[in-house]
Short mmCIF file of C-alpha atoms in Angstrom, two decimals:
data_model
loop_
_atom_site.label_atom_id
_atom_site.label_comp_id
_atom_site.label_asym_id
_atom_site.label_seq_id
_atom_site.Cartn_x
_atom_site.Cartn_y
_atom_site.Cartn_z
CA MET H 21 222.42 75.93 275.50
CA SER H 22 223.12 76.09 279.24
CA ASN H 23 222.18 72.82 280.93
CA ALA H 24 220.71 71.87 277.59
CA ARG H 25 217.44 70.20 278.49
CA THR H 26 215.28 72.74 276.75
CA ALA H 27 212.41 70.42 276.02
CA ARG H 28 211.60 70.45 279.73
CA LEU H 29 212.80 73.90 280.77
CA SER H 30 210.71 76.57 282.42
CA ARG H 31 210.41 79.92 280.67
CA ARG H 32 213.07 81.43 282.94
CA GLY H 33 215.31 78.46 282.29
CA LEU H 34 214.80 78.87 278.57
CA LEU H 35 216.30 82.35 278.77
CA ALA H 36 219.52 80.96 280.13
CA ALA H 37 219.48 77.92 277.90
CA GLY H 38 219.07 79.89 274.72
CA GLY H 39 220.57 83.21 275.74
CA ALA H 40 219.86 85.66 272.96
CA LEU H 41 218.15 82.89 270.99
CA GLY H 42 215.95 81.84 273.87
CA LEU H 43 214.31 84.97 275.18
CA GLY H 44 210.77 83.84 275.74
CA ALA H 45 207.38 85.41 275.40
CA VAL H 46 207.41 86.37 279.06
CA LEU H 47 209.84 89.17 278.15
CA ALA H 48 208.61 89.82 274.65
CA ALA H 49 205.20 90.74 276.03
CA CYS H 50 206.63 93.73 277.85
CA GLY H 51 207.05 97.11 276.20
CA ASN H 52 208.89 100.36 276.78
CA ASP H 53 209.47 102.91 274.02
CA ASP H 54 212.29 104.54 275.99
CA ALA H 55 214.46 101.47 275.53
CA LYS H 56 214.86 102.24 271.84
CA SER H 57 215.39 105.95 272.31
CA GLY H 58 218.60 105.57 274.31
CA GLY H 59 220.59 108.68 273.67
CA SER H 60 224.21 109.69 273.50
CA ASP H 61 224.21 112.31 276.23
CA ALA H 62 227.33 111.56 278.22
CA THR H 63 229.77 113.65 280.20
CA GLY H 64 232.89 112.96 282.16
CA ALA H 65 236.15 111.16 281.65
CA ALA H 66 238.82 109.81 283.96
CA GLY H 67 239.80 112.45 286.48
CA SER H 68 237.48 115.08 285.07
CA GLY H 69 234.88 115.29 287.81
CA PRO H 70 231.12 114.67 287.46
CA TRP H 71 229.90 111.87 285.21
CA SER H 72 226.58 111.18 283.56
CA PHE H 73 225.35 108.78 280.93
CA LYS H 74 221.93 108.29 279.34
CA ASP H 75 221.38 104.60 278.72
CA ASP H 76 219.06 102.74 276.37
CA ARG H 77 216.21 102.73 278.89
CA GLY H 78 216.21 106.49 278.66
CA THR H 79 217.63 106.64 282.20
CA THR H 80 220.39 109.14 282.95
CA VAL H 81 222.84 108.04 285.62
CA LYS H 82 224.68 110.89 287.35
CA LEU H 83 227.66 110.52 289.67
CA ASP H 84 230.00 112.99 291.34
CA GLU H 85 232.98 111.27 289.72
CA VAL H 86 233.69 108.99 286.78
CA PRO H 87 232.99 105.43 288.01
CA ALA H 88 236.07 103.61 289.26
CA ASN H 89 234.46 100.51 290.73
CA ILE H 90 232.59 99.08 287.77
CA VAL H 91 230.72 95.78 287.80
CA ALA H 92 229.47 94.48 284.47
CA PHE H 93 228.04 91.54 282.59
CA THR H 94 231.01 89.57 281.27
CA GLY H 95 230.48 90.47 277.62
CA VAL H 96 230.19 94.16 278.47
CA ALA H 97 233.33 93.99 280.59
CA ALA H 98 235.16 92.35 277.66
CA ALA H 99 234.11 95.16 275.32
CA LEU H 100 235.15 97.86 277.78
CA TYR H 101 238.49 96.07 278.26
CA ASP H 102 239.17 96.47 274.54
CA TYR H 103 238.77 100.22 275.04
CA GLY H 104 241.10 100.36 278.02
CA ILE H 105 238.44 100.25 280.76
CA GLU H 106 238.87 97.56 283.42
CA VAL H 107 236.12 96.44 285.77
CA LYS H 108 236.23 95.17 289.35
CA GLY H 109 233.61 92.46 289.09
CA VAL H 110 231.71 90.49 286.48
CA PHE H 111 228.64 88.29 286.25
CA GLY H 112 227.67 85.91 283.48
CA PRO H 113 229.67 83.21 281.63
CA THR H 114 233.26 83.99 282.60
CA GLU H 115 235.12 80.78 283.44
CA THR H 116 234.79 77.36 281.82
CA LYS H 117 234.75 74.10 283.75
CA ASP H 118 238.47 73.63 283.10
CA GLY H 119 239.30 77.07 284.53
CA LYS H 120 239.86 78.85 281.24
CA ALA H 121 238.30 82.12 280.14
CA ASP H 122 234.88 81.72 278.57
CA VAL H 123 234.51 82.89 274.98
CA GLN H 124 232.38 85.78 276.25
CA ALA H 125 235.25 87.04 278.42
CA GLY H 126 237.26 88.13 275.38
CA ASP H 127 240.81 89.16 276.23
CA MET H 128 240.21 89.89 279.91
CA ASP H 129 242.46 88.31 282.51
CA ILE H 130 239.67 86.68 284.51
CA SER H 131 242.00 86.07 287.44
CA LYS H 132 241.97 89.83 288.07
CA VAL H 133 238.20 90.24 288.38
CA THR H 134 235.74 89.11 291.04
CA ILE H 135 233.28 86.66 289.54
CA LEU H 136 229.90 87.25 291.14
CA GLY H 137 228.12 84.58 289.14
CA ASN H 138 229.14 82.30 286.30
CA VAL H 139 225.78 80.85 285.28
CA TRP H 140 222.19 81.99 284.87
CA ASP H 141 220.42 83.09 288.07
CA GLN H 142 223.70 83.21 289.99
CA PHE H 143 224.78 86.54 291.49
CA ASN H 144 226.53 86.89 294.85
CA VAL H 145 225.00 90.03 296.32
CA GLU H 146 227.31 90.01 299.35
CA LYS H 147 230.42 89.97 297.16
CA TYR H 148 228.87 92.68 295.02
CA ALA H 149 228.33 94.92 298.04
CA ALA H 150 231.90 94.31 299.20
CA LEU H 151 233.19 95.73 295.93
CA ALA H 152 231.55 99.08 296.79
CA PRO H 153 230.29 99.38 293.21
CA ASP H 154 229.84 102.78 291.59
CA VAL H 155 227.78 101.41 288.69
CA LEU H 156 226.51 98.13 287.27
CA ILE H 157 226.41 97.72 283.47
CA SER H 158 224.68 95.06 281.41
CA THR H 159 223.08 94.46 278.05
CA MET H 160 219.33 94.18 277.46
CA PHE H 161 217.59 91.62 275.23
CA ASP H 162 214.10 93.08 275.51
CA ASP H 163 212.44 96.48 275.32
CA ALA H 164 211.37 96.41 278.96
CA GLY H 165 214.77 97.32 280.41
CA THR H 166 215.57 93.88 281.81
CA LEU H 167 219.28 93.73 282.64
CA TRP H 168 220.85 90.59 281.24
CA TYR H 169 221.95 88.02 283.83
CA VAL H 170 220.72 90.10 286.78
CA PRO H 171 218.51 87.59 288.64
CA GLU H 172 214.85 88.41 289.04
CA SER H 173 214.95 87.18 292.63
CA SER H 174 217.67 89.60 293.76
CA LYS H 175 217.37 92.49 291.29
CA ASP H 176 215.85 94.83 293.89
CA LYS H 177 218.67 94.23 296.39
CA ILE H 178 221.21 94.72 293.63
CA ALA H 179 219.57 97.94 292.47
CA LYS H 180 219.86 99.47 295.93
CA LEU H 181 223.64 99.11 296.00
CA ALA H 182 224.51 101.12 292.87
CA PRO H 183 222.87 102.70 289.82
CA SER H 184 222.77 100.67 286.62
CA VAL H 185 223.32 101.27 282.91
CA GLY H 186 221.67 99.18 280.20
CA ILE H 187 222.91 98.89 276.61
CA SER H 188 220.32 97.43 274.25
CA VAL H 189 221.06 94.56 271.90
CA TYR H 190 217.42 94.06 271.02
CA ASP H 191 215.77 94.56 267.63
CA ARG H 192 218.45 96.79 266.14
CA GLN H 193 221.52 96.39 263.98
CA LEU H 194 224.95 95.59 265.36
CA THR H 195 226.32 99.01 264.42
CA ALA H 196 223.83 100.75 266.72
CA SER H 197 224.89 98.72 269.76
CA LEU H 198 228.57 99.11 268.86
CA GLN H 199 228.14 102.87 268.78
CA ARG H 200 226.43 102.90 272.18
CA MET H 201 229.25 100.87 273.75
CA TRP H 202 231.76 103.23 272.13
CA GLU H 203 229.99 106.21 273.70
CA LEU H 204 229.86 104.51 277.09
CA ALA H 205 233.57 103.62 276.97
CA GLU H 206 234.43 107.17 275.98
CA SER H 207 232.46 108.57 278.91
CA LEU H 208 234.33 106.22 281.26
CA GLY H 209 237.71 107.51 280.11
CA GLY H 210 238.50 105.29 277.15
CA ASP H 211 240.86 106.82 274.61
CA MET H 212 238.71 106.51 271.52
CA LYS H 213 241.23 108.46 269.45
CA ALA H 214 243.92 105.88 270.09
CA ALA H 215 245.24 104.07 267.02
CA LYS H 216 243.94 100.71 268.29
CA ALA H 217 240.34 101.90 268.53
CA ALA H 218 240.39 103.84 265.27
CA ASP H 219 242.02 100.96 263.39
CA ALA H 220 239.46 98.46 264.68
CA LYS H 221 236.59 100.67 263.57
CA LYS H 222 238.14 101.03 260.11
CA ARG H 223 238.69 97.28 259.82
CA PHE H 224 235.06 96.68 260.78
CA GLU H 225 233.89 99.00 258.02
CA GLU H 226 236.19 97.25 255.53
CA ALA H 227 234.95 93.83 256.63
CA SER H 228 231.36 94.97 256.18
CA GLU H 229 232.08 96.13 252.66
CA ARG H 230 233.78 92.80 251.94
CA LEU H 231 230.66 90.95 253.11
CA ARG H 232 228.42 93.12 250.95
CA LYS H 233 230.57 92.36 247.91
CA ALA H 234 230.77 88.65 248.73
CA VAL H 235 226.99 88.35 248.66
CA LYS H 236 226.83 90.03 245.26
CA ALA H 237 229.67 87.93 243.86
CA ASN H 238 228.17 84.62 244.99
CA PRO H 239 224.38 85.06 244.81
CA GLY H 240 221.85 82.54 246.02
CA ILE H 241 223.79 81.30 249.06
CA LYS H 242 221.34 80.51 251.86
CA VAL H 243 222.61 80.87 255.44
CA MET H 244 221.04 79.31 258.54
CA ALA H 245 221.77 80.44 262.10
CA GLY H 246 221.54 77.48 264.46
CA SER H 247 222.16 76.47 268.04
CA ALA H 248 222.36 72.96 269.46
CA SER H 249 221.19 71.34 272.68
CA GLN H 250 220.96 67.69 273.60
CA GLU H 251 217.34 67.38 272.47
CA ILE H 252 216.61 70.44 270.34
CA PHE H 253 218.09 72.24 267.33
CA TYR H 254 217.22 75.93 267.26
CA VAL H 255 216.92 77.93 264.04
CA SER H 256 217.17 81.64 264.74
CA GLY H 257 215.25 84.27 262.86
CA THR H 258 216.88 87.57 261.96
CA ASP H 259 214.24 89.94 263.34
CA LEU H 260 215.65 90.61 266.80
CA SER H 261 219.35 89.66 266.82
CA VAL H 262 221.81 92.53 266.34
CA ASP H 263 224.30 90.50 264.31
CA LEU H 264 221.78 88.80 262.02
CA GLU H 265 219.85 92.02 261.42
CA TYR H 266 223.10 93.69 260.37
CA PHE H 267 224.23 90.84 258.13
CA LYS H 268 220.78 90.77 256.53
CA ALA H 269 221.04 94.52 255.84
CA LEU H 270 224.32 93.81 254.04
CA GLY H 271 222.47 91.41 251.76
CA VAL H 272 222.97 88.00 253.38
CA ASP H 273 220.12 85.61 252.56
CA PHE H 274 219.05 83.88 255.77
CA VAL H 275 216.71 81.03 256.53
CA GLU H 276 213.77 82.77 258.18
CA PRO H 277 211.34 80.59 260.15
CA PRO H 278 207.76 81.90 259.98
CA ALA H 279 206.48 83.95 262.90
CA LYS H 280 204.12 81.21 264.03
CA ALA H 281 206.99 78.74 264.26
CA LYS H 282 209.04 81.19 266.34
CA ALA H 283 206.21 81.97 268.78
CA GLU H 284 207.42 79.47 271.38
CA GLY H 285 210.79 81.20 271.45
CA GLY H 286 209.34 84.66 271.89
CA GLY H 287 209.94 85.48 268.24
CA TRP H 288 213.64 84.63 268.37
CA PHE H 289 213.86 81.05 267.11
CA GLU H 290 212.09 77.89 266.02
CA SER H 291 212.68 74.67 267.94
CA LEU H 292 213.23 71.54 265.86
CA SER H 293 213.73 67.95 266.91
CA TRP H 294 216.92 66.41 265.59
CA GLU H 295 214.79 64.26 263.30
CA ASN H 296 213.60 67.44 261.59
CA VAL H 297 216.90 69.29 261.49
CA ASP H 298 216.80 69.15 257.68
CA LYS H 299 213.57 71.19 257.51
CA TYR H 300 215.27 74.20 255.94
CA PRO H 301 217.73 73.96 253.03
CA ALA H 302 220.96 75.83 253.75
CA ASP H 303 224.34 76.24 252.10
CA ILE H 304 226.10 77.66 255.17
CA ILE H 305 225.26 77.02 258.82
CA MET H 306 226.34 79.48 261.49
CA MET H 307 226.47 77.72 264.87
CA ASP H 308 226.20 79.39 268.28
CA ASP H 309 229.71 79.38 269.79
CA ARG H 310 228.76 79.91 273.44
CA THR H 311 230.05 77.30 275.87
CA SER H 312 226.49 76.61 277.03
CA THR H 313 225.71 75.07 273.63
CA ILE H 314 226.86 71.88 271.92
CA GLN H 315 229.53 72.66 269.34
CA PRO H 316 229.48 71.15 265.83
CA ALA H 317 232.37 68.79 266.47
CA ASP H 318 230.45 67.24 269.36
CA ILE H 319 227.13 66.74 267.58
CA THR H 320 226.59 63.02 267.05
CA GLU H 321 223.13 63.07 265.49
CA ALA H 322 223.09 61.26 262.14
CA THR H 323 220.58 63.74 260.70
CA TRP H 324 223.05 66.56 261.37
CA LYS H 325 225.91 64.76 259.68
CA LYS H 326 223.77 64.24 256.57
CA LEU H 327 223.03 67.93 256.09
CA PRO H 328 224.54 69.16 252.78
CA ALA H 329 226.25 72.14 254.44
CA VAL H 330 227.80 69.87 257.08
CA LYS H 331 229.00 67.35 254.49
CA ALA H 332 230.49 70.21 252.45
CA GLY H 333 232.32 71.61 255.49
CA GLN H 334 230.38 74.85 255.27
CA VAL H 335 229.73 75.33 259.00
CA ILE H 336 231.13 78.39 260.79
CA PRO H 337 230.84 79.76 264.34
CA ARG H 338 228.45 82.52 265.30
CA SER H 339 228.68 84.76 268.37
CA ALA H 340 225.02 84.99 269.40
CA GLU H 341 226.04 87.53 272.04
CA PRO H 342 228.71 89.61 270.29
CA ILE H 343 231.31 91.40 272.40
CA LEU H 344 230.45 94.97 271.51
CA SER H 345 233.86 96.31 270.54
CA TYR H 346 234.82 96.83 266.91
CA ASN H 347 237.92 94.71 267.45
CA LYS H 348 235.86 91.69 268.48
CA CYS H 349 233.23 92.16 265.78
CA VAL H 350 235.67 92.38 262.86
CA PRO H 351 236.28 88.60 262.73
CA LEU H 352 232.53 87.91 262.97
CA VAL H 353 231.97 89.83 259.73
CA GLU H 354 235.14 88.57 258.06
CA ASN H 355 234.37 84.92 258.81
CA LEU H 356 230.94 85.17 257.23
CA ALA H 357 232.31 87.07 254.24
CA GLU H 358 234.97 84.41 253.66
CA ALA H 359 232.45 81.61 254.03
CA ILE H 360 230.15 83.15 251.42
CA GLU H 361 233.07 83.84 249.08
CA LYS H 362 234.09 80.18 249.19
CA ALA H 363 230.64 78.58 249.52
CA LYS H 364 229.27 76.13 247.00
CA LYS H 365 225.55 75.92 246.39
CA VAL H 366 224.62 72.63 248.09
CA SER H 367 221.02 73.13 249.17
#
């Protein structure tokens, strides 16, 4: 969790600290039915004239030409890159402290993009304007149309410089968000009939079937989705996260904290002290792989090391903010399938 001091964070800080796990009640209280309606109405492709796209807020963006100067949240830019679409600028976790590409940057060459902000609440509006953006694209983790990593304090200035597109990753299955990103990439000129794209989609479907079979072949395996900060261990529920909702639909049996316990986290997660990290029995633990969180190898808490799943070596990474290309989501499904295939009942 970013600047992991979540026991003392403000609600806004909690959003950054927990990312998809930490969206608080301040956002969950908002509502907008259009966010779920989305739509696939899209026209235009590279060099073909006018462009339009209906996003998941129900907003249709229309331009005279297919956008050339695209600015996007890092994870969105990484997904578009997999489909052959390159952006001019990015915002969100892009570069690690040692200068390497963040996990959310995927295969992008981050030296070739302008980084407008690398952490929560950081967005250089002046640099953004200098890019002469045609469109800004981000994900949304609520149903109110809030663009992920676009700061509240400067969102109005940012909105005046270019239209925006929002792709929802809230309270739906992974396949729905993957399809929306596919449609967006296609509208921007991506060659969705290329062998690379078609093969990735096929491999995703095969991986999903493998996971479904793994659950049936090794019944009773309990999986817990966790995320670590210095003071708090977070147990995520499956209700709102695109990956967990999808895995659950394929039959995976997850630890599910009760709604009352998840209230502090806006319905996303339950916060546990490290003394209580053993509250829920689990055979496999999926741990948030974002660089803002503490990774399993760096957890020193004795209570963690005593967990049966940890002692059995049954801990795997989880992308709490999946890069929405089929190519990047294949290993997410395959890793869980393999873990369940090999898992021993230890809880």
